[in-house]
């Protein structure tokens, strides 16, 4: 079946949604990260649409979806409500599998751990996107453990996440995107992230400009005041070993929060969806199948 397109409205914010596959197949929702839109999942979707009804959407601030001007509109509660609006419209009352990458994973933890969707999410595959509440507890546990190496781990992660601090600055990130970062972004992906077929995306400039609000709206509140967030479904953690931004130490102790946890390690960079889509699709499929028959 060809890709279907529709719009879903959540409290005044219009979200662009695509679906692939047979609507009678098990639903699988894929959520993208920053600075991407739903097309980052194209290659994985091609592998999965014969067995699943694949639902993707541009998160607020990305792609064709609306781009609220105020930072507070990008808080985690709104992002979780967006996911709920999409599934309630496209696959109402049906259980579904969820997989997400980068900021898509960060925001999806909200729905996996609390709220109205916990009873419907059958499995969750998370790639390069830790729960910010979990990270907040990890920071607390490690920042003062000098002799045990905890402080070194924190400093190492801060060095890898330098861009998070930059994104808190007003205007600077937006100015960089307006100045033409979108034009050189494909070369960055090719040279730094091993994405050999990276191409210019006409949505890239706005994806980068508005997506920084995700960081401003959520990072500091979550890290300074973390809440216990246990997962309510089986979780599959995929860890790219060459990730330049999200180091595997951020997932230490995840078994405390995800009782049914599986882990897959892969020798790949951050955008593993683009460099090894067949492997990622296979792991999502296998994990969803096991969860469905558990």
Coordinates of C-alpha atoms in Angstrom, one line a residue:
X1 CA 0.0 0.0 0.0
X2 CA 1.2 3.5 -0.7
X3 CA 2.0 6.0 2.1
X4 CA -1.1 7.7 3.5
X5 CA -1.0 11.3 4.8
X6 CA -3.3 13.1 7.3
X7 CA -3.4 15.8 9.9
X8 CA -4.0 15.4 13.6
X9 CA -4.9 18.4 15.8
X10 CA -3.8 18.5 19.5
X11 CA -5.2 21.5 21.3
X12 CA -4.6 23.8 18.3
X13 CA -1.3 22.3 17.1
X14 CA -1.5 20.5 13.8
X15 CA 0.6 17.4 13.4
X16 CA 1.5 15.9 10.1
X17 CA 1.1 12.1 10.1
X18 CA 2.0 9.4 7.6
X19 CA 1.0 5.7 7.7
X20 CA 2.4 2.7 5.7
X21 CA 1.3 -0.8 5.5
X22 CA -1.9 -2.7 6.1
X23 CA -4.2 -1.0 8.7
X24 CA -5.1 -4.5 10.0
X25 CA -1.5 -5.3 10.8
X26 CA -0.1 -4.7 14.3
X27 CA 0.5 -1.0 14.7
X28 CA 4.0 0.3 15.2
X29 CA 4.7 4.0 16.0
X30 CA 8.1 5.5 15.1
X31 CA 9.1 8.9 16.7
X32 CA 12.0 10.9 15.3
X33 CA 14.6 13.0 17.0
X34 CA 16.5 16.3 16.5
X35 CA 17.2 17.9 14.1
X36 CA 15.2 15.4 12.0
X37 CA 11.6 14.8 10.9
X38 CA 9.6 11.7 10.2
X39 CA 11.6 10.9 7.0
X40 CA 14.6 9.8 9.1
X41 CA 12.7 6.5 9.5
X42 CA 12.2 6.0 5.8
X43 CA 14.6 3.1 5.4
X44 CA 13.4 1.3 8.5
X45 CA 9.8 1.8 7.5
X46 CA 10.5 0.1 4.1
X47 CA 11.7 -3.0 6.0
X48 CA 8.7 -3.1 8.4
X49 CA 5.7 -2.0 6.4
X50 CA 4.9 -5.5 5.1
X51 CA 4.4 -6.8 8.7
X52 CA 3.2 -3.7 10.6
X53 CA 0.9 -0.7 10.2
X54 CA 3.7 1.9 10.6
X55 CA 2.6 5.3 12.0
X56 CA 5.0 8.3 11.8
X57 CA 4.5 11.9 12.5
X58 CA 6.5 15.2 12.5
X59 CA 6.8 16.2 16.1
X60 CA 5.8 19.8 16.9
X61 CA 8.5 22.1 15.5
X62 CA 9.6 19.7 12.8
X63 CA 8.7 19.0 9.2
X64 CA 5.2 20.0 8.1
X65 CA 3.8 20.1 11.7
X66 CA 3.1 23.4 13.4
X67 CA 5.9 25.3 15.1
X68 CA 4.7 27.0 18.2
X69 CA 6.7 30.2 19.0
X70 CA 6.8 29.9 22.8
X71 CA 9.3 27.6 24.4
X72 CA 6.9 26.3 27.0
X73 CA 4.8 24.8 24.2
X74 CA 7.6 22.2 23.8
X75 CA 7.4 20.8 27.4
X76 CA 7.3 17.1 27.8
X77 CA 3.6 17.1 28.8
X78 CA 2.7 18.6 25.4
X79 CA 4.9 16.2 23.5
X80 CA 3.3 13.2 25.3
X81 CA -0.2 14.7 24.5
X82 CA 0.9 14.9 20.8
X83 CA 1.7 11.2 20.7
X84 CA -1.7 10.4 22.4
X85 CA -3.5 12.6 19.9
X86 CA -1.9 10.8 17.0
X87 CA -2.6 7.2 18.2
X88 CA -6.1 8.1 19.4
X89 CA -6.9 9.4 15.9
X90 CA -5.1 6.9 13.7
X91 CA -5.4 3.7 15.8
X92 CA -8.1 4.5 18.4
X93 CA -8.2 2.1 21.4
X94 CA -5.7 -0.3 19.8
X95 CA -2.5 -1.4 21.5
X96 CA 0.7 -0.6 19.6
X97 CA 4.5 -1.0 19.6
X98 CA 6.7 2.1 20.0
X99 CA 10.2 2.8 18.7
X100 CA 12.0 6.1 18.9
X101 CA 15.4 7.7 18.3
X102 CA 17.3 10.6 19.9
X103 CA 14.8 13.3 21.1
X104 CA 12.0 11.0 20.0
X105 CA 13.2 8.5 22.6
X106 CA 13.6 11.2 25.2
X107 CA 10.1 12.4 24.9
X108 CA 8.6 8.9 24.5
X109 CA 9.8 7.9 27.9
X110 CA 7.1 10.2 29.2
X111 CA 4.4 8.1 27.7
X112 CA 6.1 4.7 28.5
X113 CA 6.3 5.5 32.2
X114 CA 3.1 7.4 32.9
X115 CA -0.1 8.7 31.5
X116 CA -3.0 7.2 29.4
X117 CA -1.0 5.3 26.9
X118 CA 0.8 2.9 29.3
X119 CA -1.9 0.3 29.0
X120 CA -1.6 0.3 25.2
X121 CA 2.1 0.4 24.6
X122 CA 3.1 -3.3 24.1
X123 CA 6.9 -2.7 23.7
X124 CA 9.3 0.2 23.5
X125 CA 12.6 0.3 21.5
X126 CA 14.7 3.2 22.5
X127 CA 17.8 4.4 20.5
X128 CA 20.2 7.1 21.7
X129 CA 17.6 8.8 23.9
X130 CA 17.7 8.4 27.7
X131 CA 14.9 9.4 30.0
X132 CA 15.9 12.9 31.4
X133 CA 14.6 11.9 34.8
X134 CA 16.8 8.8 34.8
X135 CA 19.7 11.0 33.7
X136 CA 18.9 13.4 36.6
X137 CA 19.2 10.6 39.1
X138 CA 22.4 9.3 37.4
X139 CA 24.0 12.8 37.7
X140 CA 23.1 13.0 41.4
X141 CA 24.6 9.5 42.0
X142 CA 27.9 10.2 40.2
X143 CA 28.8 13.9 40.3
X144 CA 30.5 13.7 43.8
X145 CA 32.0 10.2 43.5
X146 CA 35.5 11.4 42.6
X147 CA 37.4 8.4 43.9
X148 CA 35.0 5.9 42.2
X149 CA 35.2 7.5 38.8
X150 CA 31.7 9.0 38.9
X151 CA 32.8 12.6 38.5
X152 CA 35.0 11.6 35.6
X153 CA 32.0 10.0 33.9
X154 CA 29.9 13.1 34.4
X155 CA 32.6 15.4 33.0
X156 CA 33.0 13.1 30.0
X157 CA 29.3 13.2 29.3
X158 CA 29.2 17.0 29.6
X159 CA 32.0 17.2 27.1
X160 CA 30.0 15.1 24.6
X161 CA 26.8 17.1 25.3
X162 CA 28.4 20.5 24.8
X163 CA 25.6 21.4 22.4
X164 CA 23.0 21.1 25.2
X165 CA 24.5 24.1 26.9
X166 CA 24.8 26.0 23.7
X167 CA 21.1 25.4 22.9
X168 CA 20.2 27.2 26.2
X169 CA 21.6 30.4 24.8
X170 CA 19.0 32.8 23.3
X171 CA 19.2 33.4 19.5
X172 CA 22.6 31.8 18.8
X173 CA 21.5 28.3 17.7
X174 CA 18.7 29.8 15.5
X175 CA 21.2 32.3 14.0
X176 CA 23.5 29.4 13.1
X177 CA 20.7 27.6 11.3
X178 CA 19.6 30.7 9.5
X179 CA 23.2 31.4 8.4
X180 CA 23.2 28.2 6.4
X181 CA 23.9 25.2 8.6
X182 CA 21.1 23.4 6.8
X183 CA 23.1 23.6 3.6
X184 CA 26.2 22.0 5.0
X185 CA 24.3 19.5 7.2
X186 CA 24.4 16.7 4.6
X187 CA 28.2 17.0 4.5
X188 CA 28.4 16.8 8.3
X189 CA 26.3 13.6 8.3
X190 CA 28.6 12.1 5.6
X191 CA 31.9 13.1 7.1
X192 CA 31.1 12.8 10.8
X193 CA 28.3 10.3 11.0
X194 CA 29.0 7.9 8.1
X195 CA 25.7 8.6 6.4
X196 CA 27.0 8.2 2.8
X197 CA 23.7 9.1 1.0
X198 CA 22.8 12.2 3.1
X199 CA 20.9 14.8 1.0
X200 CA 19.6 18.3 1.5
X201 CA 16.2 18.5 3.2
X202 CA 14.1 21.6 2.6
X203 CA 12.7 21.3 6.1
X204 CA 16.2 21.1 7.7
X205 CA 16.6 24.8 8.6
X206 CA 13.3 25.0 10.5
X207 CA 13.8 21.5 12.0
X208 CA 17.0 22.8 13.5
X209 CA 15.7 26.3 14.5
X210 CA 12.6 25.2 16.3
X211 CA 13.8 22.0 17.7
X212 CA 16.2 23.7 20.1
X213 CA 13.1 24.7 22.1
X214 CA 12.9 21.0 23.1
X215 CA 16.2 21.4 25.0
X216 CA 15.3 24.8 26.5
X217 CA 11.8 23.6 27.7
X218 CA 12.9 20.3 29.3
X219 CA 16.5 19.8 30.2
X220 CA 17.0 22.0 33.2
X221 CA 13.7 21.2 34.9
X222 CA 14.1 17.5 34.4
X223 CA 17.7 17.3 35.5
X224 CA 17.3 19.5 38.5
X225 CA 14.0 17.9 39.7
X226 CA 13.9 14.3 38.4
X227 CA 11.0 12.1 39.2
X228 CA 11.0 8.3 39.5
X229 CA 9.8 6.9 36.2
X230 CA 9.6 3.1 35.9
X231 CA 8.6 1.7 32.5
X232 CA 5.3 0.0 32.2
X233 CA 6.2 -2.2 29.3
X234 CA 9.1 -4.3 28.0
X235 CA 12.0 -2.0 26.9
X236 CA 14.6 -2.7 24.3
X237 CA 17.7 -0.5 24.5
X238 CA 19.8 -0.2 21.4
X239 CA 23.2 1.4 22.0
X240 CA 25.3 2.6 19.1
X241 CA 29.0 2.2 20.2
X242 CA 30.2 5.1 18.1
X243 CA 27.6 7.6 19.3
X244 CA 29.3 11.0 19.5
X245 CA 26.5 12.6 21.7
X246 CA 24.8 10.0 23.9
X247 CA 27.4 7.8 25.7
X248 CA 26.4 4.4 27.0
X249 CA 27.1 5.4 30.6
X250 CA 23.8 7.3 30.6
X251 CA 22.1 4.0 30.6
X252 CA 23.8 2.6 33.7
X253 CA 21.3 1.3 36.1
X254 CA 18.5 1.3 33.5
X255 CA 17.4 -2.1 34.8
X256 CA 16.2 -0.3 37.9
X257 CA 13.6 1.6 35.8
X258 CA 12.9 -1.1 33.2
X259 CA 12.2 -4.4 34.8
X260 CA 11.8 -6.2 31.4
X261 CA 14.9 -4.8 29.8
X262 CA 16.7 -6.2 26.7
X263 CA 19.9 -4.6 25.3
X264 CA 21.5 -4.6 21.9
X265 CA 24.9 -3.1 21.2
X266 CA 25.9 -2.1 17.7
X267 CA 29.2 -0.7 16.3
X268 CA 27.6 2.3 14.6
X269 CA 27.3 6.1 14.9
X270 CA 24.4 8.1 16.3
X271 CA 22.2 8.0 13.1
X272 CA 22.2 4.2 13.0
X273 CA 18.7 4.4 11.5
X274 CA 20.3 5.6 8.3
X275 CA 23.5 3.6 8.3
X276 CA 22.2 0.2 9.3
X277 CA 18.4 0.3 8.9
X278 CA 18.1 -3.4 8.2
X279 CA 19.6 -4.3 11.6
X280 CA 17.5 -1.8 13.4
X281 CA 14.3 -3.0 11.7
X282 CA 15.2 -6.6 12.5
X283 CA 15.6 -5.8 16.2
X284 CA 12.4 -3.8 16.4
X285 CA 10.5 -6.6 14.7
X286 CA 12.0 -9.4 16.8
X287 CA 11.4 -7.5 20.1
X288 CA 7.9 -6.5 19.2
X289 CA 7.1 -10.1 18.2
X290 CA 8.4 -11.5 21.5
X291 CA 6.5 -8.9 23.5
X292 CA 3.3 -9.7 21.6
X293 CA 3.5 -13.4 22.5
X294 CA 4.7 -12.9 26.1

